[in-house]
Amino acid sequence: MNDTGETPVPPLNSIKKLVCSKDFSPSSTMITNKNFNIIGVIGEIHAEEQLLDKTVAFLNSQNVDNILCVGDIVDGSGDANQCCNILKREEILVVLGNHDDGY
């Protein structure tokens, strides 16, 4: 919080896109600011458990403090249950996506 009691918002130039490989289909973004922890953000997983596992491993190698999944875990050709297991194992906070709503 700043002196007015408001939580400061990180400046736009502190948002970095993590582009590792065109094979990484889950999108990921890392937000950094000296006043905040480093947070990895992933989404659009669509049951691609192998890509999710690679993405989480990459974010962990970047020493992120937390990972947030913004949804759309299901509705793809892979194993959605395995994706959920990865998210639980890594203690990733998950927000329900529009594709997840019916599951």
mmCIF file of C-alpha atoms in Angstrom:
data_model
loop_
_atom_site.group_PDB
_atom_site.id
_atom_site.type_symbol
_atom_site.label_atom_id
_atom_site.label_comp_id
_atom_site.label_asym_id
_atom_site.label_seq_id
_atom_site.Cartn_x
_atom_site.Cartn_y
_atom_site.Cartn_z
ATOM 1 C CA MET A 1 0.000 0.000 0.000
ATOM 2 C CA ASN A 2 1.080 3.555 -0.619
ATOM 3 C CA ASP A 3 0.576 6.514 1.776
ATOM 4 C CA THR A 4 -3.023 6.993 0.588
ATOM 5 C CA GLY A 5 -3.893 3.399 1.542
ATOM 6 C CA GLU A 6 -4.243 2.273 -2.072
ATOM 7 C CA THR A 7 -2.466 -0.738 -3.496
ATOM 8 C CA PRO A 8 -0.198 0.452 -6.326
ATOM 9 C CA VAL A 9 -0.641 -1.110 -9.762
ATOM 10 C CA PRO A 10 2.533 -2.299 -11.506
ATOM 11 C CA PRO A 11 3.554 -0.099 -14.439
ATOM 12 C CA LEU A 12 2.877 -1.493 -17.905
ATOM 13 C CA ASN A 13 6.591 -1.733 -18.658
ATOM 14 C CA SER A 14 6.914 -4.271 -15.819
ATOM 15 C CA ILE A 15 4.830 -6.829 -17.719
ATOM 16 C CA LYS A 16 7.021 -9.185 -19.729
ATOM 17 C CA LYS A 17 5.765 -11.763 -22.183
ATOM 18 C CA LEU A 18 7.518 -15.094 -21.780
ATOM 19 C CA VAL A 19 8.033 -16.488 -25.243
ATOM 20 C CA CYS A 20 9.843 -19.791 -24.992
ATOM 21 C CA SER A 21 8.828 -21.720 -28.030
ATOM 22 C CA LYS A 22 5.973 -21.760 -30.487
ATOM 23 C CA ASP A 23 5.239 -25.252 -29.089
ATOM 24 C CA PHE A 24 4.053 -23.734 -25.793
ATOM 25 C CA SER A 25 0.322 -23.395 -26.348
ATOM 26 C CA PRO A 26 -0.634 -22.330 -22.811
ATOM 27 C CA SER A 27 -0.106 -18.592 -22.738
ATOM 28 C CA SER A 28 2.053 -17.281 -19.917
ATOM 29 C CA THR A 29 2.954 -13.859 -18.627
ATOM 30 C CA MET A 30 5.211 -12.827 -15.784
ATOM 31 C CA ILE A 31 4.421 -9.635 -13.871
ATOM 32 C CA THR A 32 7.267 -8.103 -11.888
ATOM 33 C CA ASN A 33 7.555 -5.032 -9.738
ATOM 34 C CA LYS A 34 9.881 -4.309 -6.837
ATOM 35 C CA ASN A 35 6.825 -3.776 -4.627
ATOM 36 C CA PHE A 36 5.192 -7.087 -5.609
ATOM 37 C CA ASN A 37 6.103 -10.734 -5.756
ATOM 38 C CA ILE A 38 6.854 -12.251 -9.140
ATOM 39 C CA ILE A 39 3.677 -13.915 -10.408
ATOM 40 C CA GLY A 40 3.520 -16.311 -13.351
ATOM 41 C CA VAL A 41 0.158 -16.261 -15.140
ATOM 42 C CA ILE A 42 -0.968 -19.153 -17.351
ATOM 43 C CA GLY A 43 -4.169 -19.880 -19.247
ATOM 44 C CA GLU A 44 -5.670 -21.459 -22.347
ATOM 45 C CA ILE A 45 -4.432 -24.891 -21.247
ATOM 46 C CA HIS A 46 -7.227 -26.863 -22.953
ATOM 47 C CA ALA A 47 -6.162 -30.239 -21.513
ATOM 48 C CA GLU A 48 -2.612 -30.071 -22.913
ATOM 49 C CA GLU A 49 -0.980 -31.690 -19.876
ATOM 50 C CA GLN A 50 2.509 -32.049 -21.378
ATOM 51 C CA LEU A 51 2.654 -28.399 -22.402
ATOM 52 C CA LEU A 52 1.263 -27.362 -19.020
ATOM 53 C CA ASP A 53 3.962 -29.364 -17.268
ATOM 54 C CA LYS A 54 6.671 -27.717 -19.429
ATOM 55 C CA THR A 55 5.208 -24.256 -18.847
ATOM 56 C CA VAL A 56 5.026 -24.717 -15.068
ATOM 57 C CA ALA A 57 8.597 -26.062 -15.016
ATOM 58 C CA PHE A 58 9.761 -23.028 -16.998
ATOM 59 C CA LEU A 59 7.998 -20.565 -14.686
ATOM 60 C CA ASN A 60 9.468 -22.356 -11.660
ATOM 61 C CA SER A 61 12.941 -22.074 -13.240
ATOM 62 C CA GLN A 62 12.371 -18.309 -13.423
ATOM 63 C CA ASN A 63 11.913 -18.258 -9.625
ATOM 64 C CA VAL A 64 8.349 -16.956 -9.680
ATOM 65 C CA ASP A 65 6.815 -16.617 -6.228
ATOM 66 C CA ASN A 66 3.346 -17.750 -7.295
ATOM 67 C CA ILE A 67 1.581 -19.051 -10.379
ATOM 68 C CA LEU A 68 -1.987 -18.107 -11.254
ATOM 69 C CA CYS A 69 -4.041 -20.078 -13.779
ATOM 70 C CA VAL A 70 -6.713 -17.929 -15.417
ATOM 71 C CA GLY A 71 -8.789 -20.854 -16.597
ATOM 72 C CA ASP A 72 -9.717 -22.852 -19.653
ATOM 73 C CA ILE A 73 -8.143 -26.030 -18.281
ATOM 74 C CA VAL A 74 -10.568 -28.398 -20.020
ATOM 75 C CA ASP A 75 -12.009 -28.783 -23.506
ATOM 76 C CA GLY A 76 -9.077 -30.121 -25.480
ATOM 77 C CA SER A 77 -7.589 -33.339 -26.823
ATOM 78 C CA GLY A 78 -5.357 -34.084 -23.815
ATOM 79 C CA ASP A 79 -6.050 -35.252 -20.272
ATOM 80 C CA ALA A 80 -7.904 -32.593 -18.253
ATOM 81 C CA ASN A 81 -7.670 -34.717 -15.082
ATOM 82 C CA GLN A 82 -3.887 -34.819 -15.400
ATOM 83 C CA CYS A 83 -3.870 -31.034 -15.876
ATOM 84 C CA CYS A 84 -5.847 -30.666 -12.653
ATOM 85 C CA ASN A 85 -3.368 -32.972 -10.907
ATOM 86 C CA ILE A 86 -0.457 -30.788 -12.082
ATOM 87 C CA LEU A 87 -2.204 -27.636 -10.883
ATOM 88 C CA LYS A 88 -2.900 -29.239 -7.477
ATOM 89 C CA ARG A 89 0.632 -30.656 -7.160
ATOM 90 C CA GLU A 90 2.150 -27.252 -7.863
ATOM 91 C CA GLU A 91 -0.382 -25.492 -5.599
ATOM 92 C CA ILE A 92 -1.403 -23.148 -8.411
ATOM 93 C CA LEU A 93 -4.307 -20.801 -7.724
ATOM 94 C CA VAL A 94 -6.991 -21.313 -10.381
ATOM 95 C CA VAL A 95 -9.749 -19.041 -11.653
ATOM 96 C CA LEU A 96 -12.677 -20.644 -13.473
ATOM 97 C CA GLY A 97 -12.580 -20.057 -17.226
ATOM 98 C CA ASN A 98 -15.530 -20.032 -19.611
ATOM 99 C CA HIS A 99 -14.620 -23.511 -20.932
ATOM 100 C CA ASP A 100 -14.402 -24.857 -17.369
ATOM 101 C CA ASP A 101 -17.873 -23.662 -16.378
ATOM 102 C CA GLY A 102 -19.709 -26.808 -17.509
ATOM 103 C CA TYR A 103 -17.367 -29.312 -15.820
#
